[in-house]
């Protein structure tokens, strides 16, 4: 019995000493580990993940196809059908890397988009007729201005 108590005491003291050392050295060890792993230089662990992102980035687009184009051109209300999703994968790559003397990195971020037919409902070359919303907003702001200028000009002539 005395032997097992002594053994338990030795194990307890050893765990206490190691735990105290671990708590004291935790921040130092963690900082050293993180700074070694996260250094952004060619050949480092994180460099390949940073340069070419391995996680796929997808973008899905839904569009509204106008079914009654002739009526809309005559001023009618558009009848629309939702089309999509049209899915694209964004591929990012950093090029023209330059490691500077002040521990910074200069680069050009290249983005490329690839159509993903397996995740899309339509094809990339589908024909869709839709409204040009920015042009309509611009026209909506311009037409009252032109009307105002026309009214002022006509009144000034009279």
PDB file of C-alpha atoms in Angstrom:
ATOM      1  CA  UNK A   1       0.000   0.000   0.000  1.00  0.00           C
ATOM      2  CA  UNK A   2       2.789   2.422   0.871  1.00  0.00           C
ATOM      3  CA  UNK A   3       4.448   1.648  -2.435  1.00  0.00           C
ATOM      4  CA  UNK A   4       1.304   2.521  -4.442  1.00  0.00           C
ATOM      5  CA  UNK A   5       0.862   5.755  -2.478  1.00  0.00           C
ATOM      6  CA  UNK A   6       4.481   6.678  -3.169  1.00  0.00           C
ATOM      7  CA  UNK A   7       4.042   5.841  -6.863  1.00  0.00           C
ATOM      8  CA  UNK A   8       0.863   7.967  -7.037  1.00  0.00           C
ATOM      9  CA  UNK A   9       2.671  10.840  -5.303  1.00  0.00           C
ATOM     10  CA  UNK A  10       5.563  10.673  -7.775  1.00  0.00           C
ATOM     11  CA  UNK A  11       3.147  10.632 -10.730  1.00  0.00           C
ATOM     12  CA  UNK A  12       1.173  13.525  -9.198  1.00  0.00           C
ATOM     13  CA  UNK A  13       4.255  15.656  -8.574  1.00  0.00           C
ATOM     14  CA  UNK A  14       5.562  14.880 -12.076  1.00  0.00           C
ATOM     15  CA  UNK A  15       2.230  15.936 -13.649  1.00  0.00           C
ATOM     16  CA  UNK A  16       2.188  19.078 -11.512  1.00  0.00           C
ATOM     17  CA  UNK A  17       5.723  20.047 -12.571  1.00  0.00           C
ATOM     18  CA  UNK A  18       5.081  19.286 -16.251  1.00  0.00           C
ATOM     19  CA  UNK A  19       1.745  21.127 -16.155  1.00  0.00           C
ATOM     20  CA  UNK A  20       3.343  24.190 -14.572  1.00  0.00           C
ATOM     21  CA  UNK A  21       6.159  24.171 -17.126  1.00  0.00           C
ATOM     22  CA  UNK A  22       3.618  23.739 -19.897  1.00  0.00           C
ATOM     23  CA  UNK A  23       1.589  26.717 -18.725  1.00  0.00           C
ATOM     24  CA  UNK A  24       4.706  28.840 -18.419  1.00  0.00           C
ATOM     25  CA  UNK A  25       6.086  27.842 -21.816  1.00  0.00           C
ATOM     26  CA  UNK A  26       2.745  27.634 -23.680  1.00  0.00           C
ATOM     27  CA  UNK A  27       2.783  31.166 -25.094  1.00  0.00           C
ATOM     28  CA  UNK A  28       6.446  30.944 -26.077  1.00  0.00           C
ATOM     29  CA  UNK A  29       6.037  27.546 -27.734  1.00  0.00           C
ATOM     30  CA  UNK A  30       2.830  28.590 -29.494  1.00  0.00           C
ATOM     31  CA  UNK A  31       4.377  31.837 -30.770  1.00  0.00           C
ATOM     32  CA  UNK A  32       7.465  29.977 -32.039  1.00  0.00           C
ATOM     33  CA  UNK A  33       5.350  27.309 -33.740  1.00  0.00           C
ATOM     34  CA  UNK A  34       2.986  29.797 -35.386  1.00  0.00           C
ATOM     35  CA  UNK A  35       5.759  32.095 -36.602  1.00  0.00           C
ATOM     36  CA  UNK A  36       7.622  29.163 -38.157  1.00  0.00           C
ATOM     37  CA  UNK A  37       4.495  27.781 -39.819  1.00  0.00           C
ATOM     38  CA  UNK A  38       3.115  31.113 -41.028  1.00  0.00           C
ATOM     39  CA  UNK A  39       6.216  32.646 -42.574  1.00  0.00           C
ATOM     40  CA  UNK A  40       5.347  33.679 -46.107  1.00  0.00           C
ATOM     41  CA  UNK A  41       8.379  32.619 -48.096  1.00  0.00           C
ATOM     42  CA  UNK A  42       8.853  30.189 -50.932  1.00  0.00           C
ATOM     43  CA  UNK A  43       8.966  26.633 -49.648  1.00  0.00           C
ATOM     44  CA  UNK A  44       7.159  27.359 -46.371  1.00  0.00           C
ATOM     45  CA  UNK A  45       4.110  25.351 -45.304  1.00  0.00           C
ATOM     46  CA  UNK A  46       1.611  28.153 -45.822  1.00  0.00           C
ATOM     47  CA  UNK A  47       3.095  29.596 -49.038  1.00  0.00           C
ATOM     48  CA  UNK A  48       1.473  27.140 -51.463  1.00  0.00           C
ATOM     49  CA  UNK A  49      -1.945  27.638 -49.831  1.00  0.00           C
ATOM     50  CA  UNK A  50      -1.563  31.394 -50.022  1.00  0.00           C
ATOM     51  CA  UNK A  51      -0.287  31.502 -53.624  1.00  0.00           C
ATOM     52  CA  UNK A  52      -2.872  29.147 -55.138  1.00  0.00           C
ATOM     53  CA  UNK A  53      -5.979  28.867 -52.968  1.00  0.00           C
ATOM     54  CA  UNK A  54      -6.933  25.165 -52.901  1.00  0.00           C
ATOM     55  CA  UNK A  55     -10.473  25.739 -51.620  1.00  0.00           C
ATOM     56  CA  UNK A  56     -12.977  25.994 -54.485  1.00  0.00           C
ATOM     57  CA  UNK A  57     -14.893  29.268 -54.721  1.00  0.00           C
ATOM     58  CA  UNK A  58     -18.199  29.024 -56.590  1.00  0.00           C
ATOM     59  CA  UNK A  59     -20.550  31.773 -57.759  1.00  0.00           C
ATOM     60  CA  UNK A  60     -24.091  31.084 -58.900  1.00  0.00           C
ATOM     61  CA  UNK A  61     -26.145  33.473 -60.998  1.00  0.00           C
ATOM     62  CA  UNK A  62     -29.888  33.500 -61.543  1.00  0.00           C
ATOM     63  CA  UNK A  63     -31.249  35.573 -64.427  1.00  0.00           C
ATOM     64  CA  UNK A  64     -34.752  36.606 -65.454  1.00  0.00           C
ATOM     65  CA  UNK A  65     -35.607  35.891 -69.089  1.00  0.00           C
ATOM     66  CA  UNK A  66     -38.241  38.176 -70.652  1.00  0.00           C
ATOM     67  CA  UNK A  67     -40.846  36.025 -72.405  1.00  0.00           C
ATOM     68  CA  UNK A  68     -42.877  38.806 -74.090  1.00  0.00           C
ATOM     69  CA  UNK A  69     -40.246  41.023 -75.686  1.00  0.00           C
ATOM     70  CA  UNK A  70     -42.562  42.637 -78.264  1.00  0.00           C
ATOM     71  CA  UNK A  71     -45.091  43.727 -75.620  1.00  0.00           C
ATOM     72  CA  UNK A  72     -42.320  45.159 -73.434  1.00  0.00           C
ATOM     73  CA  UNK A  73     -40.941  47.149 -76.383  1.00  0.00           C
ATOM     74  CA  UNK A  74     -44.409  48.625 -76.830  1.00  0.00           C
ATOM     75  CA  UNK A  75     -44.511  49.636 -73.164  1.00  0.00           C
ATOM     76  CA  UNK A  76     -46.171  46.527 -71.704  1.00  0.00           C
ATOM     77  CA  UNK A  77     -45.379  44.798 -68.449  1.00  0.00           C
ATOM     78  CA  UNK A  78     -42.675  42.133 -68.778  1.00  0.00           C
ATOM     79  CA  UNK A  79     -43.469  38.467 -68.149  1.00  0.00           C
ATOM     80  CA  UNK A  80     -40.326  36.851 -66.814  1.00  0.00           C
ATOM     81  CA  UNK A  81     -39.051  33.359 -66.092  1.00  0.00           C
ATOM     82  CA  UNK A  82     -36.204  32.683 -63.672  1.00  0.00           C
ATOM     83  CA  UNK A  83     -33.283  30.862 -65.295  1.00  0.00           C
ATOM     84  CA  UNK A  84     -30.336  29.345 -63.524  1.00  0.00           C
ATOM     85  CA  UNK A  85     -28.301  28.775 -61.588  1.00  0.00           C
ATOM     86  CA  UNK A  86     -25.364  29.353 -63.890  1.00  0.00           C
ATOM     87  CA  UNK A  87     -22.355  28.316 -61.814  1.00  0.00           C
ATOM     88  CA  UNK A  88     -18.797  29.541 -62.229  1.00  0.00           C
ATOM     89  CA  UNK A  89     -15.713  28.556 -60.285  1.00  0.00           C
ATOM     90  CA  UNK A  90     -13.348  31.374 -59.399  1.00  0.00           C
ATOM     91  CA  UNK A  91      -9.682  30.454 -59.692  1.00  0.00           C
ATOM     92  CA  UNK A  92      -7.257  32.795 -57.952  1.00  0.00           C
ATOM     93  CA  UNK A  93      -3.520  32.858 -58.521  1.00  0.00           C
ATOM     94  CA  UNK A  94      -0.895  35.283 -57.343  1.00  0.00           C
ATOM     95  CA  UNK A  95       1.742  36.100 -59.961  1.00  0.00           C
ATOM     96  CA  UNK A  96       4.746  38.405 -60.283  1.00  0.00           C
ATOM     97  CA  UNK A  97       5.749  37.763 -56.674  1.00  0.00           C
ATOM     98  CA  UNK A  98       8.360  40.120 -55.290  1.00  0.00           C
ATOM     99  CA  UNK A  99       9.741  39.697 -51.775  1.00  0.00           C
ATOM    100  CA  UNK A 100      10.730  43.140 -50.518  1.00  0.00           C
ATOM    101  CA  UNK A 101      13.460  44.111 -48.046  1.00  0.00           C
ATOM    102  CA  UNK A 102      10.897  45.357 -45.492  1.00  0.00           C
ATOM    103  CA  UNK A 103       9.411  41.827 -45.125  1.00  0.00           C
ATOM    104  CA  UNK A 104       6.445  42.530 -47.387  1.00  0.00           C
ATOM    105  CA  UNK A 105       5.371  40.772 -50.567  1.00  0.00           C
ATOM    106  CA  UNK A 106       4.177  42.516 -53.719  1.00  0.00           C
ATOM    107  CA  UNK A 107       2.120  40.526 -56.214  1.00  0.00           C
ATOM    108  CA  UNK A 108      -0.571  40.660 -58.881  1.00  0.00           C
ATOM    109  CA  UNK A 109      -3.775  38.833 -57.971  1.00  0.00           C
ATOM    110  CA  UNK A 110      -5.125  37.037 -61.050  1.00  0.00           C
ATOM    111  CA  UNK A 111      -8.740  35.839 -61.156  1.00  0.00           C
ATOM    112  CA  UNK A 112     -10.172  33.480 -63.731  1.00  0.00           C
ATOM    113  CA  UNK A 113     -13.679  32.076 -63.996  1.00  0.00           C
ATOM    114  CA  UNK A 114     -14.602  28.643 -65.353  1.00  0.00           C
ATOM    115  CA  UNK A 115     -18.135  27.556 -66.151  1.00  0.00           C
ATOM    116  CA  UNK A 116     -19.198  24.453 -64.180  1.00  0.00           C
ATOM    117  CA  UNK A 117     -21.841  22.601 -66.222  1.00  0.00           C
ATOM    118  CA  UNK A 118     -22.423  19.915 -63.542  1.00  0.00           C
ATOM    119  CA  UNK A 119     -23.597  22.554 -61.051  1.00  0.00           C
ATOM    120  CA  UNK A 120     -25.560  24.619 -63.608  1.00  0.00           C
ATOM    121  CA  UNK A 121     -29.091  24.184 -64.882  1.00  0.00           C
ATOM    122  CA  UNK A 122     -28.516  25.825 -68.274  1.00  0.00           C
ATOM    123  CA  UNK A 123     -25.613  25.995 -70.681  1.00  0.00           C
ATOM    124  CA  UNK A 124     -23.165  28.857 -70.848  1.00  0.00           C
ATOM    125  CA  UNK A 125     -24.327  29.841 -74.343  1.00  0.00           C
ATOM    126  CA  UNK A 126     -28.068  30.044 -73.496  1.00  0.00           C
ATOM    127  CA  UNK A 127     -29.804  33.076 -75.001  1.00  0.00           C
ATOM    128  CA  UNK A 128     -31.505  35.217 -72.384  1.00  0.00           C
ATOM    129  CA  UNK A 129     -33.330  38.496 -72.970  1.00  0.00           C
ATOM    130  CA  UNK A 130     -33.301  40.757 -69.954  1.00  0.00           C
ATOM    131  CA  UNK A 131     -33.606  44.406 -69.005  1.00  0.00           C
ATOM    132  CA  UNK A 132     -30.509  46.535 -68.697  1.00  0.00           C
ATOM    133  CA  UNK A 133     -31.297  47.880 -65.231  1.00  0.00           C
ATOM    134  CA  UNK A 134     -28.402  50.393 -64.999  1.00  0.00           C
ATOM    135  CA  UNK A 135     -29.401  51.874 -68.373  1.00  0.00           C
ATOM    136  CA  UNK A 136     -33.033  52.092 -67.278  1.00  0.00           C
ATOM    137  CA  UNK A 137     -32.088  53.874 -64.046  1.00  0.00           C
ATOM    138  CA  UNK A 138     -29.894  56.276 -65.970  1.00  0.00           C
ATOM    139  CA  UNK A 139     -32.657  56.908 -68.507  1.00  0.00           C
ATOM    140  CA  UNK A 140     -35.157  57.434 -65.683  1.00  0.00           C
ATOM    141  CA  UNK A 141     -32.932  60.152 -64.257  1.00  0.00           C
ATOM    142  CA  UNK A 142     -32.121  61.680 -67.646  1.00  0.00           C
ATOM    143  CA  UNK A 143     -35.636  61.892 -69.108  1.00  0.00           C
ATOM    144  CA  UNK A 144     -37.010  64.252 -66.398  1.00  0.00           C
ATOM    145  CA  UNK A 145     -33.887  66.388 -66.799  1.00  0.00           C
ATOM    146  CA  UNK A 146     -34.398  66.573 -70.575  1.00  0.00           C
ATOM    147  CA  UNK A 147     -38.085  67.391 -70.054  1.00  0.00           C
ATOM    148  CA  UNK A 148     -37.146  70.180 -67.657  1.00  0.00           C
ATOM    149  CA  UNK A 149     -34.528  71.581 -70.068  1.00  0.00           C
ATOM    150  CA  UNK A 150     -37.017  71.333 -72.953  1.00  0.00           C
ATOM    151  CA  UNK A 151     -39.723  73.130 -70.954  1.00  0.00           C
ATOM    152  CA  UNK A 152     -37.314  75.876 -69.883  1.00  0.00           C
ATOM    153  CA  UNK A 153     -35.998  76.294 -73.439  1.00  0.00           C
ATOM    154  CA  UNK A 154     -39.500  76.415 -74.985  1.00  0.00           C
ATOM    155  CA  UNK A 155     -40.677  78.921 -72.374  1.00  0.00           C
ATOM    156  CA  UNK A 156     -37.646  81.117 -72.926  1.00  0.00           C
ATOM    157  CA  UNK A 157     -38.286  81.222 -76.668  1.00  0.00           C
ATOM    158  CA  UNK A 158     -41.930  82.239 -76.235  1.00  0.00           C
TER     159      UNK A 158
END
